[in-house]
CSV table of C-alpha atoms in Angstrom, one decimal:
chain,number,residue,atom,x,y,z
A,1,ALA,CA,112.0,68.2,54.2
A,2,ARG,CA,111.8,67.3,57.6
A,3,ARG,CA,115.3,66.2,57.8
A,4,SER,CA,116.2,69.8,56.4
A,5,SER,CA,113.5,71.6,58.9
A,6,LEU,CA,115.3,69.9,61.7
A,7,HIS,CA,119.2,70.2,60.9
A,8,SER,CA,117.8,74.1,60.2
A,9,SER,CA,116.1,74.4,63.9
A,10,PHE,CA,119.3,72.5,65.1
A,11,GLU,CA,122.0,74.6,63.4
A,12,TYR,CA,119.5,77.5,64.7
A,13,VAL,CA,119.7,76.6,68.6
A,14,LEU,CA,123.4,76.1,67.8
A,15,GLN,CA,123.8,80.0,67.1
A,16,GLN,CA,121.8,80.9,70.9
A,17,PRO,CA,123.2,81.5,73.9
A,18,LYS,CA,124.4,78.5,76.1
A,19,ARG,CA,121.3,78.4,78.4
A,20,ILE,CA,119.2,77.2,75.3
A,21,ARG,CA,121.6,75.2,74.2
A,22,SER,CA,121.9,73.1,77.8
A,23,VAL,CA,118.3,73.3,77.8
A,24,VAL,CA,117.9,71.5,74.6
A,25,ARG,CA,120.7,68.8,75.1
A,26,HIS,CA,119.0,68.2,78.6
A,27,ARG,CA,115.3,67.8,77.2
A,28,VAL,CA,116.0,66.1,73.8
A,29,GLY,CA,118.1,62.9,74.4
A,30,ASN,CA,116.8,60.2,72.8
A,31,SER,CA,113.3,61.5,72.2
A,32,THR,CA,112.0,61.2,68.7
A,33,LYS,CA,112.8,63.7,65.8
A,34,TRP,CA,109.1,65.1,66.5
A,35,GLN,CA,109.3,65.4,70.2
A,36,ALA,CA,113.0,67.3,69.6
A,37,LYS,CA,111.8,69.7,67.0
A,38,CYS,CA,108.8,70.4,69.2
A,39,THR,CA,111.5,70.7,72.3
A,40,ILE,CA,114.1,73.0,69.9
A,41,ARG,CA,111.0,75.4,69.2
A,42,PHE,CA,109.7,75.9,72.6
A,43,ALA,CA,113.3,76.7,73.7
A,44,VAL,CA,113.6,79.1,71.2
A,45,PHE,CA,110.2,80.6,71.9
A,46,ARG,CA,111.0,80.7,75.4
A,47,HIS,CA,114.3,82.8,74.2
A,48,HIS,CA,112.5,85.3,72.4
A,49,LEU,CA,110.1,85.6,75.4
A,50,GLY,CA,113.0,86.2,77.7
A,51,GLU,CA,114.3,88.7,75.4
A,52,VAL,CA,110.9,90.6,75.5
A,53,LEU,CA,110.3,90.4,79.1
A,54,ASN,CA,113.5,91.6,79.9
A,55,SER,CA,113.5,94.9,77.2
A,56,GLN,CA,113.3,98.4,78.3
A,57,LYS,CA,110.0,99.2,76.2
A,58,PHE,CA,108.4,96.2,77.9
A,59,ASP,CA,109.4,97.6,81.1
A,60,THR,CA,108.2,101.3,80.3
A,61,MET,CA,104.9,99.6,79.0
A,62,MET,CA,104.1,97.6,82.1
A,63,GLY,CA,105.3,100.6,84.1
A,64,LEU,CA,103.0,103.1,82.5
A,65,ILE,CA,99.9,100.4,83.3
A,66,ILE,CA,100.7,100.4,86.7
A,67,ILE,CA,100.7,104.0,87.1
A,68,ALA,CA,97.4,104.2,85.2
A,69,ASN,CA,95.9,101.6,87.1
A,70,SER,CA,96.9,103.5,89.9
A,71,VAL,CA,95.1,106.6,89.0
A,72,ASN,CA,91.8,104.4,88.0
A,73,ILE,CA,91.7,103.2,91.3
A,74,GLY,CA,91.9,106.9,92.5
A,75,LEU,CA,89.4,108.1,90.1
A,76,GLU,CA,87.3,105.2,90.7
A,77,LEU,CA,86.9,105.4,94.7
A,78,SER,CA,86.2,109.5,94.5
A,79,TRP,CA,83.7,109.1,92.0
A,80,ARG,CA,82.1,106.5,93.9
A,81,THR,CA,82.2,108.4,97.0
A,82,GLU,CA,80.9,112.2,95.0
A,83,GLY,CA,77.8,109.3,93.4
A,84,LYS,CA,78.9,109.4,89.9
A,85,ASN,CA,79.2,106.9,87.3
A,86,THR,CA,82.2,104.2,87.3
A,87,ASP,CA,81.4,102.5,84.5
A,88,ILE,CA,84.4,103.4,82.8
A,89,CYS,CA,87.1,102.8,85.6
A,90,THR,CA,85.1,98.8,85.8
A,91,THR,CA,86.0,98.6,82.1
A,92,LEU,CA,89.2,99.3,82.5
A,93,GLU,CA,89.9,97.4,85.7
A,94,HIS,CA,89.2,94.5,83.5
A,95,CYS,CA,91.5,95.7,81.0
A,96,PHE,CA,94.2,96.2,83.6
A,97,LEU,CA,93.6,92.9,85.1
A,98,ALA,CA,94.2,91.3,81.7
A,99,ALA,CA,97.1,92.5,81.0
A,100,TYR,CA,98.6,91.8,84.9
A,101,THR,CA,97.6,88.0,83.7
A,102,VAL,CA,99.3,88.3,80.2
A,103,GLU,CA,102.7,89.4,81.8
A,104,LEU,CA,102.0,86.7,84.7
A,105,ILE,CA,101.4,84.1,82.1
A,106,MET,CA,104.6,85.1,79.6
A,107,ARG,CA,106.6,84.9,83.1
A,108,LEU,CA,105.6,81.8,83.8
A,109,LEU,CA,106.0,80.5,80.2
A,110,GLU,CA,109.7,81.8,80.1
A,111,ASP,CA,111.1,80.0,82.9
A,112,CYS,CA,108.6,79.1,85.8
A,113,HIS,CA,111.2,77.5,88.6
A,114,SER,CA,113.3,80.7,88.3
A,115,VAL,CA,110.8,83.1,88.3
A,116,ILE,CA,108.5,81.6,91.1
A,117,ARG,CA,111.1,82.5,93.3
A,118,ASP,CA,110.8,85.7,93.0
A,119,PRO,CA,108.9,87.8,95.4
A,120,TRP,CA,107.7,90.4,93.1
A,121,VAL,CA,106.1,87.5,91.1
A,122,ARG,CA,104.2,85.5,94.1
A,123,PHE,CA,102.8,89.3,94.5
A,124,ASP,CA,101.7,89.0,91.3
A,125,CYS,CA,100.3,85.8,91.6
A,126,PHE,CA,98.4,86.7,94.4
A,127,LEU,CA,97.2,90.0,93.0
A,128,VAL,CA,96.0,88.0,89.4
A,129,SER,CA,94.2,85.2,91.8
A,130,PHE,CA,92.4,88.0,93.5
A,131,GLY,CA,91.4,89.8,90.6
A,132,VAL,CA,89.9,86.7,88.5
A,133,VAL,CA,88.0,85.9,91.4
A,134,SER,CA,86.7,89.0,92.6
A,135,GLN,CA,86.2,90.4,88.8
A,136,TRP,CA,85.6,87.5,86.7
A,137,ILE,CA,84.3,84.4,88.7
A,138,LEU,CA,82.2,86.0,91.4
A,139,PRO,CA,79.9,88.2,89.2
A,140,ILE,CA,79.2,85.0,87.1
A,141,VAL,CA,78.0,83.1,90.6
A,142,HIS,CA,74.6,84.5,91.9
A,143,ASN,CA,74.4,82.7,95.0
A,144,VAL,CA,77.5,84.3,97.0
A,145,PRO,CA,77.4,86.0,100.1
A,146,GLU,CA,76.9,89.9,100.5
A,147,VAL,CA,79.1,92.4,101.5
A,148,HIS,CA,81.6,91.1,103.9
A,149,THR,CA,83.1,88.7,101.1
A,150,LEU,CA,82.7,91.1,98.2
A,151,LEU,CA,83.8,93.7,100.2
A,152,MET,CA,87.5,92.0,101.5
A,153,LEU,CA,87.9,91.0,97.7
A,154,ARG,CA,87.3,94.7,96.7
A,155,CYS,CA,89.7,95.6,99.3
A,156,ALA,CA,92.6,93.1,98.4
A,157,ARG,CA,92.3,95.1,94.7
A,158,LEU,CA,93.8,98.1,96.2
A,159,LEU,CA,97.0,96.2,97.0
A,160,ARG,CA,97.6,96.7,93.5
A,161,LEU,CA,98.8,99.9,94.7
A,162,ALA,CA,101.9,98.3,96.0
A,163,LYS,CA,102.9,97.1,92.4
A,164,THR,CA,104.4,101.2,91.9
A,165,VAL,CA,106.9,100.6,94.3
A,166,ARG,CA,108.1,97.9,91.9
A,167,PHE,CA,108.0,100.8,89.1
A,168,LEU,CA,110.1,103.0,91.7
A,169,MET,CA,112.7,100.2,91.4
A,170,ARG,CA,113.9,102.0,88.1
A,171,PHE,CA,114.6,105.4,89.7
A,172,ARG,CA,117.6,105.0,92.0
A,173,GLU,CA,117.3,107.8,94.3
A,174,LEU,CA,113.4,106.7,95.3
A,175,TRP,CA,114.3,103.3,95.2
A,176,MET,CA,117.1,104.1,97.8
A,177,LEU,CA,114.1,106.1,99.9
A,178,VAL,CA,111.7,102.8,99.6
A,179,GLN,CA,114.7,100.4,100.5
A,180,GLY,CA,115.6,103.0,103.7
A,181,LEU,CA,111.5,103.1,104.7
A,182,ALA,CA,111.3,99.0,104.5
A,183,HIS,CA,114.7,98.9,106.5
A,184,SER,CA,113.8,101.1,109.2
A,185,ALA,CA,110.1,99.5,109.4
A,186,SER,CA,111.4,97.6,112.7
A,187,THR,CA,112.6,100.7,114.8
A,188,MET,CA,109.1,102.4,113.4
A,189,VAL,CA,107.5,99.3,114.9
A,190,TYR,CA,109.4,99.6,118.6
A,191,THR,CA,109.0,103.5,118.6
A,192,ILE,CA,105.2,103.0,118.5
A,193,LEU,CA,105.6,100.1,121.2
A,194,LEU,CA,107.4,102.5,123.6
A,195,LEU,CA,105.0,105.6,122.1
A,196,PHE,CA,102.1,103.3,123.3
A,197,VAL,CA,103.5,102.5,126.5
A,198,VAL,CA,104.1,106.2,127.3
A,199,LEU,CA,100.9,107.1,126.5
A,200,TYR,CA,99.3,104.4,129.0
A,201,ILE,CA,101.3,105.6,131.8
A,202,PHE,CA,100.6,109.5,131.0
A,203,ALA,CA,97.0,108.1,131.2
A,204,CYS,CA,96.8,106.4,134.0
A,205,LEU,CA,98.6,109.1,135.9
A,206,ILE,CA,96.3,112.0,134.5
A,207,LEU,CA,93.2,109.5,135.6
A,208,GLN,CA,94.1,109.3,139.3
A,209,LEU,CA,95.2,112.9,139.4
A,210,LEU,CA,91.6,113.9,138.3
A,211,TYR,CA,90.0,110.9,140.3
A,212,LYS,CA,87.4,113.2,142.4
A,213,HIS,CA,89.2,116.4,141.8
A,214,PRO,CA,87.2,119.3,143.9
A,215,LEU,CA,86.9,121.4,140.3
A,216,LEU,CA,84.9,118.8,139.0
A,217,GLU,CA,81.9,119.7,141.1
A,218,GLN,CA,83.1,123.4,141.2
A,219,ASP,CA,83.8,124.4,137.9
A,220,GLU,CA,81.6,123.9,135.2
A,221,VAL,CA,84.1,124.8,132.2
A,222,PHE,CA,86.6,122.1,134.2
A,223,ALA,CA,84.3,119.3,134.5
A,224,GLU,CA,83.0,119.5,130.8
A,225,THR,CA,86.8,119.6,129.4
A,226,VAL,CA,87.4,116.5,131.8
A,227,ASN,CA,84.0,114.5,130.7
A,228,GLU,CA,85.0,115.6,127.0
A,229,ASN,CA,88.5,114.4,126.8
A,230,PHE,CA,89.3,112.2,130.2
A,231,SER,CA,86.3,110.1,130.4
A,232,ASP,CA,88.0,106.8,130.7
A,233,LEU,CA,91.3,105.6,130.0
A,234,SER,CA,91.2,104.8,125.9
A,235,THR,CA,89.5,108.3,125.5
A,236,THR,CA,92.1,109.8,127.5
A,237,MET,CA,95.0,108.1,125.6
A,238,VAL,CA,93.3,109.6,122.1
A,239,THR,CA,93.5,112.8,123.8
A,240,LEU,CA,97.1,112.7,124.9
A,241,LEU,CA,98.0,111.2,121.5
A,242,GLN,CA,97.2,115.1,120.4
A,243,PHE,CA,100.2,116.2,122.2
A,244,VAL,CA,102.6,114.1,119.9
A,245,SER,CA,101.6,116.1,117.0
A,246,PHE,CA,100.5,119.4,118.8
A,247,ASP,CA,97.0,119.4,117.3
A,248,ASN,CA,94.7,121.4,118.8
A,249,ILE,CA,96.2,120.7,122.3
A,250,VAL,CA,95.6,124.4,123.7
A,251,HIS,CA,91.7,123.5,124.1
A,252,VAL,CA,92.8,120.7,126.2
A,253,TYR,CA,95.3,121.7,128.6
A,254,LYS,CA,94.3,125.4,129.1
A,255,PRO,CA,91.1,125.4,130.9
A,256,LEU,CA,92.9,122.6,133.2
A,257,GLY,CA,96.0,124.3,133.6
A,258,ASP,CA,94.4,127.4,134.1
A,259,ARG,CA,92.5,126.3,137.4
A,260,ASP,CA,95.3,124.0,138.8
A,261,PRO,CA,99.0,124.6,138.2
A,262,LEU,CA,99.9,120.6,139.1
A,263,LEU,CA,97.7,119.4,136.2
A,264,LEU,CA,100.0,122.6,134.2
A,265,ALA,CA,102.8,120.6,135.2
A,266,TYR,CA,101.8,117.5,134.2
A,267,PHE,CA,101.1,118.8,130.7
A,268,VAL,CA,104.7,120.2,130.2
A,269,ILE,CA,106.1,117.1,131.3
A,270,VAL,CA,104.0,115.4,128.7
A,271,MET,CA,104.7,117.7,125.5
A,272,LEU,CA,108.5,117.3,126.7
A,273,VAL,CA,108.0,113.6,126.5
A,274,VAL,CA,105.8,112.6,123.8
């Protein structure tokens, strides 16, 4: 019976793709019959596991779980701010973490050496590890430092929202937008750096123009506007940042520009440049 069972297992393997046959041929070697039988069954199990992981139904199910988890995080943060009960959201968080853990284990069992090279799988390992520590291990440990450690781990949980990007890969147009955003990241960094330098130069210039300005002692509105918006370098740069998006800047430049044409010309140049 054992021989017939082993023989039927070998026949089943011969009907499978080349990947399984190569794995079995490599691992069986001179092993005993029991070891060979276990190797064959494990190879078949991994093959079926790979079929499940690569199926459209499994991808759709995990996509729905990711979307539901994102919605749950938003609801929990909103309800917590409003002082509402978030026990149901906490319970759902444990369910989502369990689903992510099972998915990760399945992928590692299917082909550990190959999938571990995938950046998304590494990201999943990071998220699952943080989730297990923050949601399952730390609540059991009583002597845990308050606030800072727990706050960092809970904030790391928000990284799960990035898993929605993985789901967007299934939609070609949306994924093209995500790729465009990723490819332009370096350009945006240099743009922000250039903007910082420009704002720094204009901030130094306005501070020099306002230094011991005669209207500071003669006009109360002029002095109040300067003290509120141009009191130091950091405050001045934040004020000039409003000119980038034209965020309610009329209350900044009008009281100064109406009383000093040189300052009006300065603000016009700022708006043209930034």
